[in-house]
Amino acid sequence: MKDCIFCKIIAGEIPSAKAYEDDDILIIADINPQAARHYLMMPKKHYSDITDMGAADPAALGKMFEKLASLTDKLGLGNGFRIVSNKGEDGCQSVNHLHIHILGGEKLSEKMG
Ligand code: AMP
Ligand code: ZN
């Protein structure tokens, strides 16, 4: 999608630190990490947020989590992690291309909000 920063990253027009890539999924390091390890997992196809993809293609959304389960050790997340996907204004979503934050690599705060 035009003017979508993550579509530009997926297209290779903007550089990123790629941790995993296949035909459907990209995982990059967040540019402003909020934990020792902070990744963004996103579908290559543009969806505006998690409910958009969940409604349109729940099987593909499930496959992303299946893939994540197979990658946790490689990503340095073997001791656990937290996933967050912000949606909309109250969720403070700032990039309108679905992305799932994966935070770990250290003991995280118990506070989430
Ligand atoms: P959200 O606020 O949930 O929409 O999250 C957007 C995330 O994208 C933030 O954590 C940003 O640090 C991250 N981000 C923005 N631009 C880039 C970029 N070019 N490369 C990697 N991460 C980015
Ligand atoms: Zn996009």
mmCIF file of C-alpha atoms and ligand atoms in Angstrom:
data_model
loop_
_atom_site.group_PDB
_atom_site.id
_atom_site.type_symbol
_atom_site.label_atom_id
_atom_site.label_comp_id
_atom_site.label_asym_id
_atom_site.label_seq_id
_atom_site.Cartn_x
_atom_site.Cartn_y
_atom_site.Cartn_z
ATOM 1 C CA MET A 1 0.000 0.000 0.000
ATOM 2 C CA LYS A 2 1.259 3.451 -0.947
ATOM 3 C CA ASP A 3 2.600 5.562 1.922
ATOM 4 C CA CYS A 4 2.736 2.600 4.332
ATOM 5 C CA ILE A 5 6.150 2.487 6.012
ATOM 6 C CA PHE A 6 5.961 -1.255 6.683
ATOM 7 C CA CYS A 7 4.934 -2.010 3.085
ATOM 8 C CA LYS A 8 8.055 -0.056 2.088
ATOM 9 C CA ILE A 9 10.185 -2.122 4.472
ATOM 10 C CA ILE A 10 8.662 -5.321 3.051
ATOM 11 C CA ALA A 11 9.407 -4.102 -0.477
ATOM 12 C CA GLY A 12 13.028 -3.352 0.522
ATOM 13 C CA GLU A 13 12.600 0.388 -0.111
ATOM 14 C CA ILE A 14 13.445 1.191 3.520
ATOM 15 C CA PRO A 15 16.201 -0.773 5.314
ATOM 16 C CA SER A 16 15.422 -2.876 8.367
ATOM 17 C CA ALA A 17 17.093 -5.412 10.650
ATOM 18 C CA LYS A 18 15.432 -8.607 9.473
ATOM 19 C CA ALA A 19 15.265 -11.510 11.915
ATOM 20 C CA TYR A 20 13.085 -13.820 9.805
ATOM 21 C CA GLU A 21 11.434 -13.706 6.409
ATOM 22 C CA ASP A 22 9.388 -16.046 4.257
ATOM 23 C CA ASP A 23 6.827 -15.583 1.496
ATOM 24 C CA ASP A 24 4.134 -14.423 3.904
ATOM 25 C CA ILE A 25 5.791 -13.026 7.026
ATOM 26 C CA LEU A 26 8.535 -10.609 8.015
ATOM 27 C CA ILE A 27 10.036 -10.232 11.489
ATOM 28 C CA ILE A 28 12.242 -7.185 12.105
ATOM 29 C CA ALA A 29 13.894 -5.596 15.108
ATOM 30 C CA ASP A 30 11.927 -2.589 16.404
ATOM 31 C CA ILE A 31 13.863 0.626 15.745
ATOM 32 C CA ASN A 32 13.019 1.891 19.258
ATOM 33 C CA PRO A 33 13.315 -1.242 21.426
ATOM 34 C CA GLN A 34 11.356 -1.370 24.679
ATOM 35 C CA ALA A 35 12.960 -4.600 25.910
ATOM 36 C CA ALA A 36 16.298 -6.378 25.492
ATOM 37 C CA ARG A 37 14.724 -8.072 22.475
ATOM 38 C CA HIS A 38 11.887 -6.308 20.689
ATOM 39 C CA TYR A 39 10.682 -7.632 17.363
ATOM 40 C CA LEU A 40 7.806 -6.723 15.067
ATOM 41 C CA MET A 41 6.135 -9.622 13.271
ATOM 42 C CA MET A 42 3.989 -8.593 10.324
ATOM 43 C CA PRO A 43 2.218 -10.168 7.370
ATOM 44 C CA LYS A 44 3.602 -9.124 3.994
ATOM 45 C CA LYS A 45 0.057 -8.478 2.854
ATOM 46 C CA HIS A 46 -1.222 -5.145 4.108
ATOM 47 C CA TYR A 47 -3.882 -5.329 6.833
ATOM 48 C CA SER A 48 -4.583 -2.264 8.918
ATOM 49 C CA ASP A 49 -4.658 -4.064 12.275
ATOM 50 C CA ILE A 50 -5.117 -7.436 13.950
ATOM 51 C CA THR A 51 -8.909 -7.514 13.730
ATOM 52 C CA ASP A 52 -8.745 -6.584 10.041
ATOM 53 C CA MET A 53 -6.567 -9.640 9.339
ATOM 54 C CA GLY A 54 -8.425 -11.822 11.839
ATOM 55 C CA ALA A 55 -11.684 -11.170 10.023
ATOM 56 C CA ALA A 56 -10.247 -11.476 6.507
ATOM 57 C CA ASP A 57 -7.868 -14.435 6.853
ATOM 58 C CA PRO A 58 -7.879 -16.107 10.269
ATOM 59 C CA ALA A 59 -5.933 -19.100 8.941
ATOM 60 C CA ALA A 60 -3.038 -16.869 7.846
ATOM 61 C CA LEU A 61 -3.076 -15.098 11.215
ATOM 62 C CA GLY A 62 -2.885 -18.486 12.928
ATOM 63 C CA LYS A 63 0.013 -19.498 10.689
ATOM 64 C CA MET A 64 1.999 -16.481 11.864
ATOM 65 C CA PHE A 65 1.733 -17.729 15.449
ATOM 66 C CA GLU A 66 2.581 -21.267 14.364
ATOM 67 C CA LYS A 67 5.738 -19.882 12.750
ATOM 68 C CA LEU A 68 6.586 -17.833 15.828
ATOM 69 C CA ALA A 69 6.383 -20.967 17.961
ATOM 70 C CA SER A 70 9.071 -22.563 15.794
ATOM 71 C CA LEU A 71 11.351 -19.489 15.986
ATOM 72 C CA THR A 72 11.458 -18.619 19.680
ATOM 73 C CA ASP A 73 14.878 -20.148 20.362
ATOM 74 C CA LYS A 74 16.383 -18.604 17.234
ATOM 75 C CA LEU A 75 15.050 -15.210 18.316
ATOM 76 C CA GLY A 76 16.535 -15.529 21.817
ATOM 77 C CA LEU A 77 13.102 -15.857 23.389
ATOM 78 C CA GLY A 78 13.421 -19.353 24.802
ATOM 79 C CA ASN A 79 12.863 -18.137 28.359
ATOM 80 C CA GLY A 80 9.545 -16.514 27.506
ATOM 81 C CA PHE A 81 8.176 -13.389 25.866
ATOM 82 C CA ARG A 82 5.188 -11.075 25.625
ATOM 83 C CA ILE A 83 3.159 -10.317 22.519
ATOM 84 C CA VAL A 84 1.207 -7.095 22.045
ATOM 85 C CA SER A 85 -0.687 -5.759 19.055
ATOM 86 C CA ASN A 86 -1.902 -2.199 19.373
ATOM 87 C CA LYS A 87 -5.110 -1.257 17.582
ATOM 88 C CA GLY A 88 -6.574 2.151 17.037
ATOM 89 C CA GLU A 89 -6.356 5.364 18.974
ATOM 90 C CA ASP A 90 -6.897 3.992 22.479
ATOM 91 C CA GLY A 91 -4.386 1.245 21.707
ATOM 92 C CA CYS A 92 -1.855 3.907 20.589
ATOM 93 C CA GLN A 93 -1.342 2.255 17.201
ATOM 94 C CA SER A 94 1.058 4.469 15.248
ATOM 95 C CA VAL A 95 1.686 2.364 12.131
ATOM 96 C CA ASN A 96 -1.448 1.186 10.360
ATOM 97 C CA HIS A 97 -0.005 -2.052 8.975
ATOM 98 C CA LEU A 98 -0.681 -4.956 11.311
ATOM 99 C CA HIS A 99 2.346 -5.761 13.415
ATOM 100 C CA ILE A 100 2.725 -7.878 16.506
ATOM 101 C CA HIS A 101 5.236 -6.688 19.069
ATOM 102 C CA ILE A 102 7.287 -9.531 20.546
ATOM 103 C CA LEU A 103 9.135 -8.467 23.685
ATOM 104 C CA GLY A 104 11.590 -10.534 25.693
ATOM 105 C CA GLY A 105 15.234 -11.318 26.282
ATOM 106 C CA GLU A 106 14.858 -10.205 29.904
ATOM 107 C CA LYS A 107 12.329 -10.315 32.753
ATOM 108 C CA LEU A 108 9.583 -7.873 31.758
ATOM 109 C CA SER A 109 7.556 -5.580 33.969
ATOM 110 C CA GLU A 110 4.428 -7.146 35.441
ATOM 111 C CA LYS A 111 2.594 -3.945 34.560
ATOM 112 C CA MET A 112 1.208 -3.997 31.038
ATOM 113 C CA GLY A 113 -0.984 -0.902 30.742
HETATM 114 P P1 AMP B 1 2.652 0.826 17.200
HETATM 115 O O1 AMP B 1 2.791 2.085 18.013
HETATM 116 O O2 AMP B 1 2.105 -0.331 17.945
HETATM 117 O O3 AMP B 1 1.939 1.098 15.890
HETATM 118 O O4 AMP B 1 4.127 0.383 16.880
HETATM 119 C C1 AMP B 1 4.897 0.891 15.830
HETATM 120 C C2 AMP B 1 6.298 0.439 16.095
HETATM 121 O O5 AMP B 1 7.023 0.539 14.893
HETATM 122 C C3 AMP B 1 7.027 1.286 17.151
HETATM 123 O O6 AMP B 1 7.450 0.426 18.214
HETATM 124 C C4 AMP B 1 8.203 1.871 16.371
HETATM 125 O O7 AMP B 1 9.378 1.951 17.145
HETATM 126 C C5 AMP B 1 8.339 0.886 15.215
HETATM 127 N N1 AMP B 1 8.947 1.422 14.009
HETATM 128 C C6 AMP B 1 8.593 2.556 13.354
HETATM 129 N N2 AMP B 1 9.364 2.716 12.258
HETATM 130 C C7 AMP B 1 10.206 1.653 12.213
HETATM 131 C C8 AMP B 1 11.247 1.238 11.326
HETATM 132 N N3 AMP B 1 11.573 1.953 10.237
HETATM 133 N N4 AMP B 1 11.917 0.100 11.610
HETATM 134 C C9 AMP B 1 11.602 -0.634 12.715
HETATM 135 N N5 AMP B 1 10.630 -0.304 13.567
HETATM 136 C C10 AMP B 1 9.943 0.825 13.340
HETATM 137 ZN ZN ZN B 2 1.374 -1.767 4.672
#
